[in-house]
Coordinates of C-alpha atoms and ligand atoms in Angstrom, one line a residue:
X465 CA 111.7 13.7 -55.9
X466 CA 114.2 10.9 -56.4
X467 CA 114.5 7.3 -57.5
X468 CA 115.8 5.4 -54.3
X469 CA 117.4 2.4 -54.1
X470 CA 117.3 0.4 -50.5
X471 CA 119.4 -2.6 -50.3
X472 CA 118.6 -4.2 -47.2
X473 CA 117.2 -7.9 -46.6
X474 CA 115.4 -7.3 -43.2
X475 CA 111.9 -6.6 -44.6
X476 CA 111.0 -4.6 -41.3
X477 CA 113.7 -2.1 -41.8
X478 CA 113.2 -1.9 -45.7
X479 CA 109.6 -1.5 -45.4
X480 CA 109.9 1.3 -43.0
X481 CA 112.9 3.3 -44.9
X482 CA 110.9 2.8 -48.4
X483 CA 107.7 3.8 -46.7
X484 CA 109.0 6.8 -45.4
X485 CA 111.1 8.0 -48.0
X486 CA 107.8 7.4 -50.4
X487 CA 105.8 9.9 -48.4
X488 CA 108.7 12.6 -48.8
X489 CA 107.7 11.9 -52.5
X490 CA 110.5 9.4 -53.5
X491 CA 110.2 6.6 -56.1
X492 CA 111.4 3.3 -54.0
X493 CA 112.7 0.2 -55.1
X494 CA 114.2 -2.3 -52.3
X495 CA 116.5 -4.8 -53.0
X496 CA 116.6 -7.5 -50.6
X497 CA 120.1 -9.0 -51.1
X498 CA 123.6 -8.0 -52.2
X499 CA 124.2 -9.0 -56.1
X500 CA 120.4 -7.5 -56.7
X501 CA 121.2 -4.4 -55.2
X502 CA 124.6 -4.0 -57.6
X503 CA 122.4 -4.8 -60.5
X504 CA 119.4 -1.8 -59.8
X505 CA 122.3 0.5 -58.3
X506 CA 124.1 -0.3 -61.6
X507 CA 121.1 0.1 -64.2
X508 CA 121.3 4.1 -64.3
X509 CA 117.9 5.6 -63.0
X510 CA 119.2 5.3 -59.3
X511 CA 119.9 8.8 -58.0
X512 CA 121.0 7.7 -54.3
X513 CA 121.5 3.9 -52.5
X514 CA 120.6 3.0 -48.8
X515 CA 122.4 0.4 -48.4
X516 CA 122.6 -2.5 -45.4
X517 CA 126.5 -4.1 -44.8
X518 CA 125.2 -7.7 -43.5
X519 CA 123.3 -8.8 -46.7
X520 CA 122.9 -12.3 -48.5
X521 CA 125.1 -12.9 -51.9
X522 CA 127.2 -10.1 -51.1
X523 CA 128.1 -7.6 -48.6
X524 CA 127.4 -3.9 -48.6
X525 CA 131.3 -3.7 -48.6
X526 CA 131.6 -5.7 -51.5
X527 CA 129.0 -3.9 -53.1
X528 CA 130.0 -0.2 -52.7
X529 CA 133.2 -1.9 -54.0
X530 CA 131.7 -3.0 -57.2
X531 CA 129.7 0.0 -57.8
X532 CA 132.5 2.5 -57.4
X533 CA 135.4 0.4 -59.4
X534 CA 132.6 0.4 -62.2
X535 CA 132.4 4.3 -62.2
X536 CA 129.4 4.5 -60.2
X537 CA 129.4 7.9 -58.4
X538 CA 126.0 7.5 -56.8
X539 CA 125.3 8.7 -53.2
X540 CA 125.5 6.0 -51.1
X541 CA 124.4 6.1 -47.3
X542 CA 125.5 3.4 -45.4
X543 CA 123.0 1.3 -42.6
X544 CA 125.3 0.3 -40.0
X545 CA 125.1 -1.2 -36.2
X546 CA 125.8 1.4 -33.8
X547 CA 128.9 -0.9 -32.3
X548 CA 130.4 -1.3 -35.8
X549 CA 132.3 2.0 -35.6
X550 CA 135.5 0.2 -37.7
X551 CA 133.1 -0.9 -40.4
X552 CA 131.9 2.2 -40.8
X553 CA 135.6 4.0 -41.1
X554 CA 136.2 1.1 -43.8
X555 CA 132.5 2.0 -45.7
X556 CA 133.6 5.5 -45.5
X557 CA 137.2 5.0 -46.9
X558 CA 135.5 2.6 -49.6
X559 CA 133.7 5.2 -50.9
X560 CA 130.6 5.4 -48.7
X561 CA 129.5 9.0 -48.8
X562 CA 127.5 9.0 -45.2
X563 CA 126.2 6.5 -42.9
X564 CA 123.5 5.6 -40.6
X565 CA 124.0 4.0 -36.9
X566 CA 120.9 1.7 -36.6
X567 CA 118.8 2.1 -34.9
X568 CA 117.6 5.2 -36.0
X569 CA 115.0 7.7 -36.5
X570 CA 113.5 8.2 -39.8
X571 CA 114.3 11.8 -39.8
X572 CA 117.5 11.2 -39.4
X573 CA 117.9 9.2 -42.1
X574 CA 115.7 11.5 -44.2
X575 CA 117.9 14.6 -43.3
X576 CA 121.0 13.0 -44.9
X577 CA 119.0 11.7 -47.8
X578 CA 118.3 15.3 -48.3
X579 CA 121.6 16.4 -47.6
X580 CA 123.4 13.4 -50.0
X581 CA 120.8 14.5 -52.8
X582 CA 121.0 18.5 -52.6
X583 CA 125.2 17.8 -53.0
X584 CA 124.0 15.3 -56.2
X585 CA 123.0 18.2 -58.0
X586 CA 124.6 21.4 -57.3
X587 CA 122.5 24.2 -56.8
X588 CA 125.3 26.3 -56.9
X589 CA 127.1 27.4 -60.4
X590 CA 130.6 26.0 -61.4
X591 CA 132.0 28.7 -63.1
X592 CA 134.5 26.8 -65.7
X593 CA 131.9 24.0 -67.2
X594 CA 134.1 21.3 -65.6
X595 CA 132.7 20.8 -62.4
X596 CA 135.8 21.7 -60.6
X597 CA 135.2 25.2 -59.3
X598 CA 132.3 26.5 -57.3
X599 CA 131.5 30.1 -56.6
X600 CA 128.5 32.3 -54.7
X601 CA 128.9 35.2 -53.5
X602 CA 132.1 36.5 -54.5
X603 CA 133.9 33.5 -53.6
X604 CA 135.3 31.1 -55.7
X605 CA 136.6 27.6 -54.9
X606 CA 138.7 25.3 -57.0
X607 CA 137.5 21.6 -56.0
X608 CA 140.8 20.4 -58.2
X609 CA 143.6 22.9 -56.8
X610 CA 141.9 23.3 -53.5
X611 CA 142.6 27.1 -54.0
X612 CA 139.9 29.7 -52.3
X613 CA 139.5 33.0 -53.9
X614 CA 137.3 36.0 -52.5
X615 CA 136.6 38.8 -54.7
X616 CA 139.5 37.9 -56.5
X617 CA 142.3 37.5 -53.7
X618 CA 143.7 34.3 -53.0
X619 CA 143.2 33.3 -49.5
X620 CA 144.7 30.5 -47.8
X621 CA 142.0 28.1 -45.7
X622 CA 142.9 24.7 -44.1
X623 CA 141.9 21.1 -45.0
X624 CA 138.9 21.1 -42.6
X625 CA 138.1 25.1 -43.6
X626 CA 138.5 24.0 -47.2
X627 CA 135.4 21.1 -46.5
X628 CA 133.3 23.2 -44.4
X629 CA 133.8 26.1 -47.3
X630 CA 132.6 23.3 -49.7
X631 CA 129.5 22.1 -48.2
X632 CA 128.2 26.0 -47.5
X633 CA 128.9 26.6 -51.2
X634 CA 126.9 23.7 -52.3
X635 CA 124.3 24.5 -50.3
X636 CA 123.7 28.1 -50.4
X637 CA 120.9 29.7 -49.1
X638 CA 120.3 26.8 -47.1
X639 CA 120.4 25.9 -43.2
X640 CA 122.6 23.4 -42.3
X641 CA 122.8 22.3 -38.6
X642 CA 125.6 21.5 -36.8
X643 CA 125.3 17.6 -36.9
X644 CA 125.0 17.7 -40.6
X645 CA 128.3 19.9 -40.7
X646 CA 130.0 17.8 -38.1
X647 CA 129.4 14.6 -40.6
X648 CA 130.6 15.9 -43.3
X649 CA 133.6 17.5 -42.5
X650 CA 134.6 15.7 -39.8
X651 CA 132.7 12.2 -40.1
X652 CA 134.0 10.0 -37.3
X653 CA 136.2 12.1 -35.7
X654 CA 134.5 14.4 -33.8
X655 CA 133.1 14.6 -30.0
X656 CA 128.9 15.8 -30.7
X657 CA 129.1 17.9 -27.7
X658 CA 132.2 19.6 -29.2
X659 CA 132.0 23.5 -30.3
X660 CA 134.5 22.6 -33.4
X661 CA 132.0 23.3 -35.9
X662 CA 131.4 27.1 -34.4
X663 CA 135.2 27.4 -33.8
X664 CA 135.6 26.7 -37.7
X665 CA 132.8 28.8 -38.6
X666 CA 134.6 31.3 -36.9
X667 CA 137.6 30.9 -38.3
X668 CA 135.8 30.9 -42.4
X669 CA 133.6 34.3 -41.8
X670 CA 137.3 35.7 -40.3
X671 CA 138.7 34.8 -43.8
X672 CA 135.9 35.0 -46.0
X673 CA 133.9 37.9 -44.9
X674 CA 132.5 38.5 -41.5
X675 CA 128.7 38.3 -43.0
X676 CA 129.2 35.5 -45.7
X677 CA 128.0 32.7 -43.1
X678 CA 124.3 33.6 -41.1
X679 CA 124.2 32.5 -37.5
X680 CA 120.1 30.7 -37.5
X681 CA 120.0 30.6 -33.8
X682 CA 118.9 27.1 -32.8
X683 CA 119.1 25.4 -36.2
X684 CA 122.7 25.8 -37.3
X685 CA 124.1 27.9 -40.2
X686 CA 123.1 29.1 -43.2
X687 CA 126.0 30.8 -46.0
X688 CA 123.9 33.7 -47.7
X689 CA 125.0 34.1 -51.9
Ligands
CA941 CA1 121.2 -7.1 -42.9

């Protein structure tokens, strides 16, 4: 249960989104143009932003803009036309945390809603207070350093193993499917049909223990505490 903010001005799309999200059990509030949408994302009870790029007042880009140079570290999951592929790189680089080719299905959306808000709040323990390190089942990751223990013993992982390690982490005990793995670690760039993501988990159980990451046949993956 969540407070969501929808910033979109087409009424059929923000009606559906809020409606949706309310019967997951979500608080909703819809903001129907750009500088309205700063002012809820901005007020402090938001917990996560939908928000539209081609709005009235102000653009989404303009908005995340805002939000983020004002400190606002809020989830944000950006609507965007499946043929804006360069918008999207330039929502993601502005500090968009996700995004949403329209059309879509609600359960897509929903999934990364759920994903965006599980990463929000850590289920997982951060062993030094700070924030910066993470650490389940005997292995330890400094978010700051980018260093991976296991039981101790340094080991060296890759940019991409180094993401992929973060997101199981985070959500421990959890199934994540491929497409949700594939988005985070390797938003844009990335083929669907590709096998990267089981290459990668390959590579992770091979350097962090062959049973740390569960194989849920016909969901995705699951790392085990
Ligand atoms: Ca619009």
């Amino acid at each position: 249960m969540a407070h969501i903010l929808i910033v979109e001005d087409e009424e059929r799309i923000a009606s559906f989104v809020a409606k949706g999200l309310r019967a997951e059990g979500h608080r909703t509030t819809v903001a129907a143009d750009g500088p309205a949408g700063l002012d809820h994302a901005l007020a402090g009870d938001v917990d996560l932003v939908v928000l539209d790029i081609g709005l009235p007042g102000m653009d989404g880009f303009e908005l995340l803009d805002q939000l983020r140079s004002q400190g606002s570290r809020i989830p944000v999951i950006v609507l965007t036309a499946r043929d804006s592929v360069t918008d999207t790189v330039t929502a993601l680089e502005g500090g968009a945390d996700d995004y949403m080719p329209k059309p879509f299905r609600f359960a897509e959306l929903n999934a990364r809603v759920r994903l965006r808000l599980r990463q929000a709040t850590p289920s997982t323990t951060t062993t030094n207070g700070t924030g910066d390190q993470l650490s389940a089942g005997g292995i330890e990751l400094d978010l700051r350093t980018r260093r991976a223990t296991v039981s101790g013993t340094e080991v060296e992982l890759s940019a991409r193993e180094f993401a992929l390690a973060e997101i199981f982490l985070r959500n421990a005990g959890q199934v994540l499917s491929r497409e949700q793995l594939l988005d985070h670690v390797w938003g844009l760039d990335f083929d669907p049909g590709s096998n990267v993501v089981d290459v990668y988990v390959g590579y992770l159980r091979r350097k962090l223990g062959s049973r740390s990451i569960t194989t849920v046949r016909g969901m995705g993956y699951r790392f085990d505490r």
